[in-house]
Coordinates of C-alpha atoms in Angstrom, one line a residue:
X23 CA 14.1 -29.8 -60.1
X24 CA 16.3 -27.6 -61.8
X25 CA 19.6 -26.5 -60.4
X26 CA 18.5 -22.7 -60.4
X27 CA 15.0 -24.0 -59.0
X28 CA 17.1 -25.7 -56.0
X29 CA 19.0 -22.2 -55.6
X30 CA 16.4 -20.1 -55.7
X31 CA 14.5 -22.3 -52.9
X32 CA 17.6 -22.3 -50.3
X33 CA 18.2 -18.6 -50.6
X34 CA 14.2 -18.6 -50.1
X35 CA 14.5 -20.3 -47.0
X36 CA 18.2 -18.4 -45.5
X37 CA 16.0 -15.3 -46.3
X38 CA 13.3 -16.5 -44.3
X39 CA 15.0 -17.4 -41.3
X40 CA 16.9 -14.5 -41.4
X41 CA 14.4 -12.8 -41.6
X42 CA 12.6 -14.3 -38.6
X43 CA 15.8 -14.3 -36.5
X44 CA 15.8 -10.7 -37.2
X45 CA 11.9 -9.8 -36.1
X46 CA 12.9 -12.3 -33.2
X47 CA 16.4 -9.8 -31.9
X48 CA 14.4 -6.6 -33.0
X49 CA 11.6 -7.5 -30.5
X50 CA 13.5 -8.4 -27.5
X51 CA 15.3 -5.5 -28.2
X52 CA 12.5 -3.4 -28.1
X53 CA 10.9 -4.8 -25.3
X54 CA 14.4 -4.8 -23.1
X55 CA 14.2 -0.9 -23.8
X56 CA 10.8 -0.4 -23.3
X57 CA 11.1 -2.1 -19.6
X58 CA 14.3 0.2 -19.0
X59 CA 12.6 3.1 -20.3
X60 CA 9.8 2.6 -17.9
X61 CA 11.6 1.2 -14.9
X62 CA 13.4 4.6 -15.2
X63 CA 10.2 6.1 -15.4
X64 CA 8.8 4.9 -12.5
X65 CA 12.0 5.4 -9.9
X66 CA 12.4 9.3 -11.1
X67 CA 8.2 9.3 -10.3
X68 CA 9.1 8.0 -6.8
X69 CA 12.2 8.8 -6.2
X70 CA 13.4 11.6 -3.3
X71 CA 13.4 14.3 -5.8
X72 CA 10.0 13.9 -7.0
X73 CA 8.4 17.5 -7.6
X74 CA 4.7 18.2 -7.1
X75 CA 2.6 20.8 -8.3
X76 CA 0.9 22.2 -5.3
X77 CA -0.4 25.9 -5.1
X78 CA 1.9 29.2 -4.8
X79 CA -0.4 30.1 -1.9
X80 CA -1.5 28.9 1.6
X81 CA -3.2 25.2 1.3
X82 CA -3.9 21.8 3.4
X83 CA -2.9 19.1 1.4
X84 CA -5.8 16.1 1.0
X85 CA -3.6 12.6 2.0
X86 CA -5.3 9.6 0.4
X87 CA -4.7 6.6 2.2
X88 CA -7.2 4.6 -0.2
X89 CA -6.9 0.6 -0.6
X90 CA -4.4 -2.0 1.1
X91 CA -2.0 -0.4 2.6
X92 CA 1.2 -2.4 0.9
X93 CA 4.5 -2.2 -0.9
X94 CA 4.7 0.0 -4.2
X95 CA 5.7 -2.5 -6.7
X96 CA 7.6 -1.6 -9.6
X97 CA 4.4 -1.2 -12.2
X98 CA 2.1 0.7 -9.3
X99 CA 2.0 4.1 -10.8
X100 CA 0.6 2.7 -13.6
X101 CA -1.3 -0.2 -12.6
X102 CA -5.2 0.3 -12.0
X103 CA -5.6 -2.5 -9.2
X104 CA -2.9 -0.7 -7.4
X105 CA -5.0 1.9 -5.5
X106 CA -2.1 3.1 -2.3
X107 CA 0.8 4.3 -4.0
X108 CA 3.2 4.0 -0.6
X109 CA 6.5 5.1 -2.1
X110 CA 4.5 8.1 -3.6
X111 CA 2.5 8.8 -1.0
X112 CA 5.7 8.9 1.6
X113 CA 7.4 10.8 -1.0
X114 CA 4.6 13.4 -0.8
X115 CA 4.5 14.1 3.0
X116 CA 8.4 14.2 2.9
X117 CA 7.3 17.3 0.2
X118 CA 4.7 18.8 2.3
X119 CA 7.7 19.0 5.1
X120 CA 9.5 21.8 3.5
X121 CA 6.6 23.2 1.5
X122 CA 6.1 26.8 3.0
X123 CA 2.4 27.0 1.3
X124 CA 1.5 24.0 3.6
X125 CA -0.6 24.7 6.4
X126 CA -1.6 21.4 7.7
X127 CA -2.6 17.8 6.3
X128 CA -6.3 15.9 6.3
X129 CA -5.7 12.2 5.9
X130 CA -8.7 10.4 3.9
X131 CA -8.7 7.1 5.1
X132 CA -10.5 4.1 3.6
X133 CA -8.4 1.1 3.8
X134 CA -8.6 -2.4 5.4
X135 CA -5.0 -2.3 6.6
X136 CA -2.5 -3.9 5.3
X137 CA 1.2 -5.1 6.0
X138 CA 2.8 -4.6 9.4
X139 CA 6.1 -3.0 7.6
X140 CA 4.0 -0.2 5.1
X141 CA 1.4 0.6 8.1
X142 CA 3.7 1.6 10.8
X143 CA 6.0 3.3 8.2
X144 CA 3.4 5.4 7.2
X145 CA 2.9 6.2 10.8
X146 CA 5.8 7.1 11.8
X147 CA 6.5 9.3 8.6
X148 CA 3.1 11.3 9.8
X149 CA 4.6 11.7 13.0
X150 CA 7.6 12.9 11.4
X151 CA 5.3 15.9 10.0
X152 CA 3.2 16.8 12.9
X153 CA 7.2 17.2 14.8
X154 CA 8.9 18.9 12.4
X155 CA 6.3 21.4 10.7
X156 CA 4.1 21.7 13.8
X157 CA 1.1 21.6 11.7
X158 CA -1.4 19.7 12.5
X159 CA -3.1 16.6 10.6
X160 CA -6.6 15.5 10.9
X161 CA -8.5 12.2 9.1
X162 CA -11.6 11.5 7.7
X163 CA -12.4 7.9 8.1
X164 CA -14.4 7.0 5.1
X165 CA -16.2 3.2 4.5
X166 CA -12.9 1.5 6.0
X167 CA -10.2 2.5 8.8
X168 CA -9.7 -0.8 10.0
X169 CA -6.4 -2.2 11.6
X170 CA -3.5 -0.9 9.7
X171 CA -6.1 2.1 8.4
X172 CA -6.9 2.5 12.0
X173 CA -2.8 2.2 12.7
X174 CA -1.5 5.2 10.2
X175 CA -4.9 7.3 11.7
X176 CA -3.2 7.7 15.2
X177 CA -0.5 10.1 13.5
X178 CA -3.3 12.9 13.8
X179 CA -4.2 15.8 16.0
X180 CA -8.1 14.7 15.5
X181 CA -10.2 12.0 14.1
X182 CA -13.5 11.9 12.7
X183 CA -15.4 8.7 11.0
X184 CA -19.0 8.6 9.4
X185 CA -21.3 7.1 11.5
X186 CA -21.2 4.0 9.2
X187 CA -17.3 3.9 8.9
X188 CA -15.9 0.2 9.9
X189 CA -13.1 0.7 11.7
X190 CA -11.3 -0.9 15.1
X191 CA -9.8 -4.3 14.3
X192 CA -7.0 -3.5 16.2
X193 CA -4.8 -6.5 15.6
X194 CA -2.7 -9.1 13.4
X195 CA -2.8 -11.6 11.2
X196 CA -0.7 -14.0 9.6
X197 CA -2.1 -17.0 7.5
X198 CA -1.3 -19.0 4.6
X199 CA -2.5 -22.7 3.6
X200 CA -0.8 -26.7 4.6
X201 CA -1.4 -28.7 1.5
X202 CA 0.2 -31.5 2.7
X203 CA -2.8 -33.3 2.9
X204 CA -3.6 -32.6 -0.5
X205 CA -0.5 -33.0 -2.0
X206 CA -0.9 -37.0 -0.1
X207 CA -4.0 -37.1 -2.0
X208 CA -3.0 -36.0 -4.9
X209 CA 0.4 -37.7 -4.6
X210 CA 2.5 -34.9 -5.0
X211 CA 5.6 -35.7 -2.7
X212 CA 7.1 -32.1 -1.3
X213 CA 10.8 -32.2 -0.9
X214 CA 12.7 -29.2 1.0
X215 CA 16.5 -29.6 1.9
X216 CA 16.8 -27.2 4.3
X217 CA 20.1 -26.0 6.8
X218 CA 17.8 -26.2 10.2
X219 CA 14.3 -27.8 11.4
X220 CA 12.9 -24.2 11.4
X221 CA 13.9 -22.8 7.9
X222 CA 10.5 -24.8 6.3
X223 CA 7.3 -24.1 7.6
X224 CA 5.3 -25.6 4.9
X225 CA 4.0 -28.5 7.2
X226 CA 3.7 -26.4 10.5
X227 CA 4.6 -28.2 13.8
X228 CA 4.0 -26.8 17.6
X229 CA 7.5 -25.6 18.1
X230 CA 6.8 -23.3 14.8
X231 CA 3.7 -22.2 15.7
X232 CA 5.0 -20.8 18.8
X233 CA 7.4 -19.2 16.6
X234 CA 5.7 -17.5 14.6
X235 CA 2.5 -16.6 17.5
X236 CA 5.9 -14.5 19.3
X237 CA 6.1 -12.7 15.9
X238 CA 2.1 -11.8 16.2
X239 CA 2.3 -11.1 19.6
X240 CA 5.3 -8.5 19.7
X241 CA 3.8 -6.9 16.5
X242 CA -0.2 -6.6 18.6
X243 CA 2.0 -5.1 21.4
X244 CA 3.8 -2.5 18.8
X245 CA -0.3 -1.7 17.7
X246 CA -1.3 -1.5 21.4
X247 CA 1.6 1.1 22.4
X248 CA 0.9 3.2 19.3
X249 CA -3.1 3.1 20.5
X250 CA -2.6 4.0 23.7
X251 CA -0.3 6.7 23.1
X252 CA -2.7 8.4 19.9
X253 CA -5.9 8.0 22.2
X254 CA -4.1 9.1 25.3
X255 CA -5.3 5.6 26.9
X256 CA -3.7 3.1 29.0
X257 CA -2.6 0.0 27.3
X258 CA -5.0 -2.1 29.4
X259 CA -7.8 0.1 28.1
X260 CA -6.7 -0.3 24.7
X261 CA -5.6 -4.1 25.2
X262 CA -9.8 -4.3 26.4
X263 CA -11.3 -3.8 23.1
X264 CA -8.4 -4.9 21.0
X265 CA -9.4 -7.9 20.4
X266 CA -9.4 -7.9 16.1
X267 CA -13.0 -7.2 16.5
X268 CA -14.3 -4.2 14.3
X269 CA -16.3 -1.2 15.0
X270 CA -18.9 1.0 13.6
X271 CA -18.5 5.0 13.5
X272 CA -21.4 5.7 16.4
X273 CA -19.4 2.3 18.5
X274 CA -15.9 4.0 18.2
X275 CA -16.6 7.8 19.1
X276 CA -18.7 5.7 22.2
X277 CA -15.0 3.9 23.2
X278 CA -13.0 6.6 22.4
X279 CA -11.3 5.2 19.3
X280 CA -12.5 8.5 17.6
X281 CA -13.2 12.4 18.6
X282 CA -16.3 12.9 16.2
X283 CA -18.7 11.8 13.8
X284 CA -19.3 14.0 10.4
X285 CA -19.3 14.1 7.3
X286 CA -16.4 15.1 4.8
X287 CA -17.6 18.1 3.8
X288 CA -18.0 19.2 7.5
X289 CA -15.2 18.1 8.3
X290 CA -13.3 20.2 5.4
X291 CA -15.2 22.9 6.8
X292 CA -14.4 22.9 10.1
X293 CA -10.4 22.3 9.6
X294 CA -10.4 25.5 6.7
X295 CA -12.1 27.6 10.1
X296 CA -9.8 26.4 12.6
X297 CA -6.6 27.3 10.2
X298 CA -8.1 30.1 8.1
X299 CA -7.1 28.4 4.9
X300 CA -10.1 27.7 2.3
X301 CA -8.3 25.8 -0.6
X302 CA -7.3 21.5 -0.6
X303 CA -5.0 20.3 -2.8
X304 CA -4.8 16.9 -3.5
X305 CA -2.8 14.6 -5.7
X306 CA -5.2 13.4 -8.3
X307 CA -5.6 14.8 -11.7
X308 CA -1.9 14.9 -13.3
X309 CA -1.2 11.2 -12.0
X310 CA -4.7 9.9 -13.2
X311 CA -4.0 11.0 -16.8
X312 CA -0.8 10.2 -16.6
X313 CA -1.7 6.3 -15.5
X314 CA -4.4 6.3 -17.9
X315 CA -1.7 6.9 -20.8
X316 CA 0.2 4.0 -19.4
X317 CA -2.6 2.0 -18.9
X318 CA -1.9 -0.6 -22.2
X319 CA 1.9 -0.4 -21.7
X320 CA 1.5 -2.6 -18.9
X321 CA -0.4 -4.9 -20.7
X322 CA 3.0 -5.5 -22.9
X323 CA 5.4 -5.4 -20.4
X324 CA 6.0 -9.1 -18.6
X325 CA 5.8 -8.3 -14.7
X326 CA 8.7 -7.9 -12.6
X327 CA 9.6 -11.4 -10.4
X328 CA 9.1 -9.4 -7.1
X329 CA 5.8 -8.7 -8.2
X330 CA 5.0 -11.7 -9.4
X331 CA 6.1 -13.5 -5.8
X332 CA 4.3 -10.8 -4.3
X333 CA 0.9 -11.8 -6.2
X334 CA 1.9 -15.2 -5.7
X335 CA 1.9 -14.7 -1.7
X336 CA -1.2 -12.5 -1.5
X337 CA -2.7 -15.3 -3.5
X338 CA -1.5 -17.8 -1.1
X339 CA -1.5 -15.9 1.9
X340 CA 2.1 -16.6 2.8
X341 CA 2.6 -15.9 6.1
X342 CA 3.6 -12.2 6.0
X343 CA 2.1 -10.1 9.3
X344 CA -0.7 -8.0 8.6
X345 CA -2.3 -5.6 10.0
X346 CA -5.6 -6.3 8.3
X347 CA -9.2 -6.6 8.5
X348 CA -10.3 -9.7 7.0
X349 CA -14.0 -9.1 5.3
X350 CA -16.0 -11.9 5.9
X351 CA -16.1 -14.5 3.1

């Protein structure tokens, strides 16, 4: 091969490998902004300062509580297997607070429940409305306001379910899986250094499951108390059909878990005639078309660790308390 030949085939291949470390930089350059740009994105969408754009005139704001009641992960605004937007959906109420316009709030519930932490805090912020505005809120149980949907519904002035809304399952949950009989089969040998007998729980023993039944058990008293105090029951009466079992619409207006059975459009009606206020607004549109534009970044963008851990655990069922209604399998 000729000298010039031998030339011509090294600056070939520096060219090419610059080349390709080049494409390599320029990509995780673009992907690094694209994840800032759309972390960004996402905290000013849920941050405190959010801005909605409800009517100029008198309304009652429609409050989906719609799917698993859980954390708000990074990715939720625009991930489609996300339904309950919590950080959004708290953001909103703290809007409807100081929202002169707002006359009163009707929660649309059709959730399973969900975690212990999101459930309660929902709760609490609803309460937080009803005490400071003085308007009132009223739900619609749709197909599902079971355990931590039943939970957030005691925030409310009245409740009304469809006759063949599943709700009750007052109680909590915590699971996950011991594989250390498979692992034995499979010989897989699980190793855990750990500072104190109690810090693994991967192979549970009595003195752990007594642990973690105390954690169950003060978080079913927590449910109980907030019960007794929405239904204006004692805790024994609540404590009686608390049992995780759940209920159908026509069962729970016959226990008092509920005030009425109707339908959504009645009950629209009636809470427009009781305030005098004819117009719902309700956060749909704007955020739909917004996720749908977002709908393939996700696709490009790797997931965050804390979501992945947190599809890892739901996957796993990891031992976090739940207020949930487990379907049956």
């Amino acid at each position: 091969m000729k000298k010039k030949q031998v030339i011509g085939l090294v600056a070939a291949v520096v060219l090419f490998i610059a080349v390709g470390v080049s494409s390599v930089l320029t990509n995780m350059m673009a992907k690094q902004v694209s994840e800032n740009m759309l972390a960004e994105s996402v905290n000013a969408l849920v941050s405190e300062d959010i801005g909605f754009d409800t009517p100029d005139y008198d309304y009652i704001a429609i409050v989906d509580v719609v799917g698993t009641i859980e954390e708000q992960y990074e990715a939720g605004l625009f991930d489609d297997e996300q339904s309950y937007q919590h950080l959004t959906t708290m953001n909103y109420v703290n809007y409807l607070m100081d929202d002169p316009y707002n006359r009163g709030i009707l929660l649309y519930v059709d959730s399973p429940g969900g975690t212990v932490y999101e459930s309660e805090e929902l709760y609490l912020k609803l309460q937080e409305y009803r005490d400071y505005t003085g308007n009132p809120v009223w739900v619609y149980m749709s197909h599902y306001a079971a355990s931590g949907g039943y939970m957030v519904s005691m925030a409310s002035d009245y409740i009304f379910a469809n006759p063949n809304t599943t709700t009750g399952s007052i109680g909590v949950i915590m699971s996950g899986y011991d594989l250390t009989g498979l692992y034995e089969k499979l010989g897989i040998r699980y190793v855990s250094i750990t500072s104190g007998e109690n810090k693994d729980s991967s192979s549970l023993t009595d003195e752990q499951i007594a642990i973690y039944q105390s954690q169950v058990d003060e978080c079913y008293s927590r449910f109980v108390e907030i019960v007794a105090d929405g239904r204006n029951m004692s805790e024994d009466e609540v404590i009686a059909l608390a049992d995780g079992r759940t209920y159908t619409g026509k069962q729970a207006l016959n226990l008092g878990l509920v005030d009425e059975l109707a339908s959504l459009e009645d009950v629209q009606y009636m809470m427009s005639d009781e305030l005098g206020v004819y117009d719902y607004y309700e956060l749909t549109s704007e955020d739909n078309i917004f996720a749908s534009l977002f709908l393939k970044v996700k696709e490009v963008i790797p997931k965050s660790e804390a979501q992945v851990l947190k599809e890892t655990a739901a996957e796993m069922e990891s031992g976090v308390l739940m207020y949930y209604a487990k379907p049956l399998q």
